[in-house]
Coordinates of C-alpha atoms and ligand atoms in Angstrom, one line a residue:
M1 CA 0.4 0.1 0.1
P2 CA 1.5 3.6 -0.9
R3 CA 2.9 5.4 1.8
T4 CA 1.2 9.0 3.2
V5 CA 3.3 11.3 4.2
A6 CA 2.8 14.6 5.4
L7 CA 5.2 17.2 4.5
T8 CA 6.6 21.0 5.7
G9 CA 8.4 23.3 3.9
A10 CA 7.1 21.8 0.8
T11 CA 7.1 25.0 -0.7
G12 CA 11.1 25.9 0.1
F13 CA 14.2 25.2 -1.4
I14 CA 14.8 21.9 -0.4
G15 CA 11.0 20.8 0.5
T16 CA 9.9 21.1 -3.5
V17 CA 12.1 18.9 -4.3
L18 CA 11.2 16.6 -1.5
R19 CA 8.1 16.8 -2.9
E20 CA 8.3 16.2 -6.6
R21 CA 10.4 13.1 -5.8
L22 CA 8.1 11.7 -3.1
V23 CA 5.1 11.8 -5.6
R24 CA 7.3 9.7 -8.2
T25 CA 7.8 7.2 -5.7
G26 CA 4.6 7.1 -5.3
A27 CA 3.5 8.0 -1.9
R28 CA -0.1 9.8 -1.5
V29 CA 1.6 13.9 -0.2
R30 CA 0.1 15.7 1.7
A31 CA 1.7 19.0 2.0
L32 CA 1.9 21.9 4.4
S33 CA 1.9 25.9 2.7
R34 CA 0.9 28.9 4.0
Q35 CA -0.1 30.1 0.5
H36 CA -3.0 28.4 -1.3
Q37 CA -1.1 26.6 -3.8
P38 CA -2.4 25.0 -7.2
P39 CA -3.6 21.8 -7.6
I40 CA 0.0 19.7 -8.4
D41 CA 0.6 16.2 -8.9
G42 CA -2.4 15.1 -6.8
V43 CA -0.6 16.6 -3.5
E44 CA -3.3 16.8 -1.4
W45 CA -2.5 20.9 0.3
V46 CA -3.3 22.2 3.6
V47 CA -3.1 26.2 4.2
G48 CA -1.7 27.1 7.6
T49 CA 1.2 27.2 9.4
L50 CA 3.5 25.7 11.8
E51 CA 2.0 27.9 14.8
D52 CA -2.0 26.4 13.8
R53 CA -2.4 23.5 15.6
G54 CA -5.6 23.2 13.5
A55 CA -3.8 22.8 10.3
L56 CA -1.1 20.4 11.6
A57 CA -3.5 18.4 12.7
A58 CA -5.4 17.9 9.0
L59 CA -1.8 17.6 7.7
V60 CA -1.0 14.2 9.9
A61 CA -4.4 12.7 9.7
G62 CA -4.2 9.4 8.0
A63 CA -0.6 10.2 7.2
D64 CA 2.2 7.3 8.2
S65 CA 4.9 9.6 8.3
V66 CA 5.8 12.7 8.9
I67 CA 8.9 14.4 7.3
H68 CA 9.2 18.0 8.6
C69 CA 11.6 20.8 6.1
A70 CA 10.2 23.3 7.3
G71 CA 12.4 25.8 9.2
A72 CA 13.6 29.3 9.2
V73 CA 17.1 30.1 7.7
R74 CA 17.1 33.9 8.0
G75 CA 16.0 36.1 11.0
R76 CA 16.7 38.9 12.5
R77 CA 16.5 38.2 16.0
K78 CA 17.3 34.8 17.7
E79 CA 13.5 34.9 18.3
D80 CA 13.0 34.3 14.5
F81 CA 14.6 31.1 14.3
L82 CA 13.6 29.2 17.8
R83 CA 9.4 30.2 16.9
T84 CA 10.0 28.3 14.0
N85 CA 12.5 25.9 14.6
V86 CA 11.9 25.1 18.0
E87 CA 8.6 26.1 18.6
G88 CA 7.1 24.6 15.4
S89 CA 8.9 21.4 15.2
L90 CA 7.6 20.5 18.8
R91 CA 4.4 20.9 17.3
M92 CA 4.5 19.3 14.4
I93 CA 5.7 16.5 16.6
E94 CA 3.1 16.8 19.1
A95 CA 0.4 16.9 16.4
A96 CA 1.8 13.5 15.0
R97 CA 1.4 12.3 18.0
R98 CA -1.9 13.2 18.5
G99 CA -2.5 12.0 15.4
G100 CA -1.9 8.2 16.5
Q101 CA -1.0 6.9 12.9
C102 CA 2.7 8.4 12.5
E103 CA 5.1 5.9 12.6
R104 CA 7.9 7.5 11.6
F105 CA 9.5 11.0 11.7
L106 CA 12.1 12.7 9.5
L107 CA 13.2 15.9 10.8
I108 CA 15.3 18.3 8.8
S109 CA 17.8 19.5 11.0
S110 CA 21.3 20.8 10.1
L111 CA 25.0 19.9 10.4
A112 CA 24.9 23.4 12.5
A113 CA 22.9 21.8 15.0
R114 CA 26.6 20.1 15.6
H115 CA 27.5 23.4 17.7
P116 CA 24.7 25.4 18.8
Q117 CA 26.9 28.2 20.7
L118 CA 28.1 29.3 17.2
S119 CA 24.6 31.3 15.7
W120 CA 20.7 31.4 16.6
Y121 CA 20.4 29.1 13.6
A122 CA 22.6 26.3 14.9
L123 CA 20.8 26.6 18.5
S124 CA 17.6 26.4 17.2
K125 CA 18.3 23.3 14.8
Y126 CA 19.4 21.5 18.4
E127 CA 16.7 22.2 20.5
A128 CA 14.4 22.0 17.7
E129 CA 15.8 18.2 17.6
A130 CA 16.2 18.0 21.6
Q131 CA 12.5 18.6 22.3
V132 CA 11.4 16.7 18.9
R133 CA 13.1 13.1 20.5
Q134 CA 12.1 13.9 23.9
A135 CA 8.1 14.2 22.4
A136 CA 8.3 11.7 20.1
G137 CA 6.4 8.8 22.5
D138 CA 6.2 5.9 20.5
I139 CA 7.1 7.6 16.8
A140 CA 10.5 6.7 15.6
V141 CA 12.4 9.6 15.1
T142 CA 15.2 9.7 12.6
I143 CA 17.2 13.4 12.6
F144 CA 19.5 14.5 9.0
R145 CA 21.8 17.1 9.4
P146 CA 22.4 18.0 6.0
T147 CA 25.6 20.5 5.3
A148 CA 25.2 23.0 2.8
V149 CA 22.7 22.3 0.5
Y150 CA 22.4 23.3 -3.0
G151 CA 21.2 23.2 -6.5
P152 CA 18.3 24.6 -9.0
G153 CA 16.1 27.4 -6.5
D154 CA 19.1 27.6 -3.8
R155 CA 19.9 31.3 -3.1
D156 CA 22.9 30.6 -0.6
V157 CA 25.7 28.0 -2.1
R158 CA 24.4 29.0 -5.7
P159 CA 26.3 32.4 -6.4
L160 CA 29.5 30.9 -5.0
L161 CA 29.1 28.6 -7.5
E162 CA 28.3 31.2 -10.4
W163 CA 31.3 33.2 -9.4
L164 CA 33.2 29.8 -9.1
M165 CA 32.1 28.9 -13.3
R166 CA 33.6 32.7 -14.0
G167 CA 36.7 32.7 -12.3
W168 CA 36.3 34.2 -9.3
L169 CA 36.2 32.6 -5.9
F170 CA 35.1 33.8 -2.6
A171 CA 36.6 32.4 0.3
L172 CA 34.3 33.4 3.3
G173 CA 35.8 33.2 6.8
R174 CA 39.5 31.4 7.7
S175 CA 41.7 30.3 4.7
S176 CA 42.3 26.6 6.2
A177 CA 38.5 26.3 6.4
R178 CA 37.3 23.0 6.0
L179 CA 33.6 23.0 4.1
S180 CA 31.0 20.1 2.6
F181 CA 28.2 19.7 0.0
L182 CA 25.0 18.1 -0.5
H183 CA 23.3 18.1 -3.5
V184 CA 19.6 18.9 -2.9
D185 CA 18.5 15.5 -4.9
D186 CA 21.2 13.4 -3.2
L187 CA 19.2 14.9 0.3
A188 CA 16.0 13.9 -1.0
D189 CA 17.2 10.9 -2.3
A190 CA 18.4 9.9 1.2
A191 CA 14.7 10.5 2.6
V192 CA 13.6 7.9 0.1
C193 CA 15.8 5.8 1.3
W194 CA 14.4 6.5 4.7
L195 CA 10.7 6.1 3.9
E196 CA 11.0 2.5 2.3
A197 CA 13.7 1.3 5.0
A198 CA 12.0 -0.5 7.8
P199 CA 11.6 1.7 10.5
A200 CA 14.5 2.0 12.9
P201 CA 15.8 3.3 16.4
P202 CA 15.8 6.5 16.8
A203 CA 19.4 8.1 14.9
T204 CA 20.7 11.2 14.1
Y205 CA 23.0 10.9 10.5
E206 CA 24.9 13.8 9.1
L207 CA 24.5 14.0 5.3
D208 CA 27.2 15.1 2.9
D209 CA 28.7 13.8 -0.5
C210 CA 31.0 11.8 0.8
H211 CA 34.3 13.4 -0.2
P212 CA 37.1 12.4 2.3
G213 CA 37.5 15.0 5.3
G214 CA 35.6 17.4 2.9
Y215 CA 36.8 20.7 0.7
N216 CA 39.6 22.9 1.5
W217 CA 39.4 26.2 -1.2
S218 CA 42.1 25.8 -2.5
A219 CA 40.6 22.0 -3.3
I220 CA 37.6 24.0 -4.2
A221 CA 39.6 26.1 -6.8
A222 CA 41.5 23.5 -8.0
I223 CA 38.0 21.5 -9.3
A224 CA 36.6 24.8 -10.3
A225 CA 39.5 25.3 -12.8
R226 CA 40.0 21.8 -14.3
V227 CA 36.3 22.1 -14.9
R228 CA 36.6 25.3 -16.9
N229 CA 39.7 24.7 -18.1
G230 CA 40.8 28.5 -17.1
P231 CA 42.4 30.1 -14.1
V232 CA 40.1 30.3 -10.5
R233 CA 41.6 33.4 -8.3
C234 CA 40.8 33.5 -5.1
V235 CA 39.4 36.6 -2.9
A236 CA 39.8 35.9 0.4
V237 CA 37.1 37.4 2.6
P238 CA 38.5 37.7 5.8
I239 CA 36.3 37.6 9.0
G240 CA 36.1 41.5 9.9
L241 CA 35.5 42.3 7.0
L242 CA 32.4 40.0 7.2
K243 CA 31.0 41.5 10.5
T244 CA 31.3 44.8 8.8
I245 CA 28.9 43.3 6.1
A246 CA 26.6 41.5 8.5
H247 CA 26.6 44.9 10.2
I248 CA 25.7 46.7 7.3
N249 CA 23.2 43.8 6.2
M250 CA 21.2 43.7 9.7
S251 CA 20.7 47.8 10.0
L252 CA 19.6 47.8 6.3
A253 CA 17.3 44.3 7.4
R254 CA 16.1 46.6 10.3
I255 CA 15.2 49.6 8.0
G256 CA 13.7 47.1 4.8
R257 CA 12.0 45.0 7.3
Y258 CA 14.1 41.8 5.4
S259 CA 14.6 38.6 6.9
P260 CA 18.6 38.7 6.3
M261 CA 21.0 35.6 5.8
L262 CA 24.4 37.4 6.7
T263 CA 24.1 38.5 10.4
L264 CA 26.5 38.4 13.1
S265 CA 25.0 35.7 14.1
K266 CA 25.9 33.6 10.9
V267 CA 29.6 34.7 10.9
G268 CA 30.1 32.6 13.9
E269 CA 29.3 30.0 11.5
L270 CA 31.6 31.3 9.1
A271 CA 34.0 31.6 11.1
H272 CA 33.8 27.7 12.3
P273 CA 36.9 26.1 10.9
D274 CA 35.6 22.6 10.3
W275 CA 32.0 21.6 8.2
S276 CA 33.2 18.4 6.8
C277 CA 31.7 15.3 8.2
D278 CA 30.6 12.1 8.3
S279 CA 28.0 10.4 6.5
R280 CA 29.5 6.6 6.2
P281 CA 26.4 5.8 8.9
A282 CA 23.9 7.0 6.8
R283 CA 24.9 5.5 3.6
E284 CA 25.1 2.0 5.7
A285 CA 22.0 2.5 7.5
L286 CA 19.4 3.7 4.5
G287 CA 21.4 2.3 1.7
W288 CA 21.8 5.7 0.5
H289 CA 24.6 6.6 -2.3
P290 CA 25.3 10.4 -3.2
Q291 CA 25.0 10.9 -7.2
T292 CA 26.7 13.9 -7.4
T293 CA 30.3 15.1 -6.1
L294 CA 31.0 18.9 -6.2
N295 CA 33.1 17.9 -9.4
K296 CA 30.2 17.0 -11.1
A297 CA 27.9 19.7 -10.2
L298 CA 30.0 22.1 -11.6
E299 CA 30.7 20.0 -14.9
E300 CA 26.9 19.1 -15.5
R301 CA 25.7 22.7 -14.3
L302 CA 23.4 20.7 -12.0
F303 CA 22.8 24.1 -9.5
Ligands
NAP1 N1 19.3 25.3 2.2 C1 20.7 24.5 3.0 O1 21.9 24.6 2.7 C2 20.3 23.9 4.3 C3 20.8 23.0 4.6 C4 20.9 22.1 6.2 C5 19.5 21.9 6.3 N2 18.5 22.8 5.9 C6 17.3 22.9 6.3 O2 16.1 22.8 5.0 C7 14.8 23.0 5.1 C8 14.4 23.4 4.5 O3 15.5 25.1 3.8 P1 15.9 25.4 2.9 O4 16.8 26.1 1.9 O5 14.6 25.2 1.3 O6 14.5 26.9 2.8 P2 13.7 28.0 2.6 O7 14.1 27.9 1.3 O8 13.6 28.9 3.3 O9 12.4 26.8 2.5 C9 11.9 27.1 4.0 C10 10.2 26.7 4.0 O10 9.6 26.6 5.3 C11 8.4 26.6 5.3 N3 7.8 27.7 6.5 C12 8.9 28.7 7.3 N4 8.2 28.9 8.5 C13 7.2 28.4 8.5 C14 6.1 28.3 9.5 N5 5.7 29.3 10.1 N6 5.0 28.0 9.0 C15 5.2 27.4 8.0 N7 5.9 26.7 6.9 C16 7.3 27.6 7.2 C17 8.4 28.1 4.1 O11 7.5 28.6 3.7 P3 7.3 29.9 2.8 O12 7.2 29.6 1.3 O13 5.5 30.0 2.6 O14 8.1 30.9 3.1 C18 9.2 26.9 2.9 O15 8.7 26.2 2.3 C19 15.3 23.6 6.8 O16 14.8 23.6 7.9 C20 16.9 24.2 7.1 O17 17.0 24.3 8.4 C21 18.9 23.8 5.2

């Protein structure tokens, strides 16, 4: 019998790809949206927010699986992240428990949760994980901690990759930093593997493209130079300069009342020396095999 999956964040960058992939696997998809959506691929839309318990109850009714992907990735204040990522995730798992039919719950967290002290975002993802685990009852909770995700529709990593292919690498933060990446299609594959596997004990998995030890800036420049068959110039953007840009950005965001990506809090993440991760446990437990390395993504313009 096809699975019924309740999906949040289905209108965002990652959630859109997840939604399309779930439909292709034959799952019945019920998706939360803050706005009315046109009918698409047989998806059953539930209009509402993570603040609306009634909408969350309608979302999970009859669903055997929940994928909670909605989240705040930008914000002007700590509260913006805590309200959506912590309180919203807690409401989601509570709704799944009350609904009584959810067997498994996948929380799309972030590698940032490994270091909650670094930023408001990191703290909110860490707290969300803890609260979801604690409130899960009999529901099998799996937590994905993807590293930086890129692909069509992404607004954050994509500019870096576009400049790379023009021959410029903007090395943000430490010159010695180790980074990792994950293509959005591989993240969607991991979710499908999770859905198709037998329900497992609670687990937390880091996810990247399985490039051993991650990438440093010079490795990224070397890959891009090879792919474009031309030079790549490295422009160092030191932490001090990032902080100045973040100050300006935060002032503009206050005036323009928008949610900025680069804040002083975010600089804490960018200044961290090691964002490499180990996705072997995910591969072994889920039978998942990421297909897209940075090299392949640049060669085939998969972003
Ligand atoms: N992008 C990355 O590199 C990355 C890496 C690791 C983890 N993640 C995690 O992956 C998830 C998705 O990220 P993304 O990059 O796809 O972000 P995104 O494009 O900003 O999408 C966020 C989604 O969450 C929804 N949402 C936000 N607040 C909500 C609320 N209060 N009620 C209901 N829906 C709400 C948004 O709805 P609207 O369309 O109405 O705004 C949108 O569908 C997040 O949990 C993020 O922390 C992302």
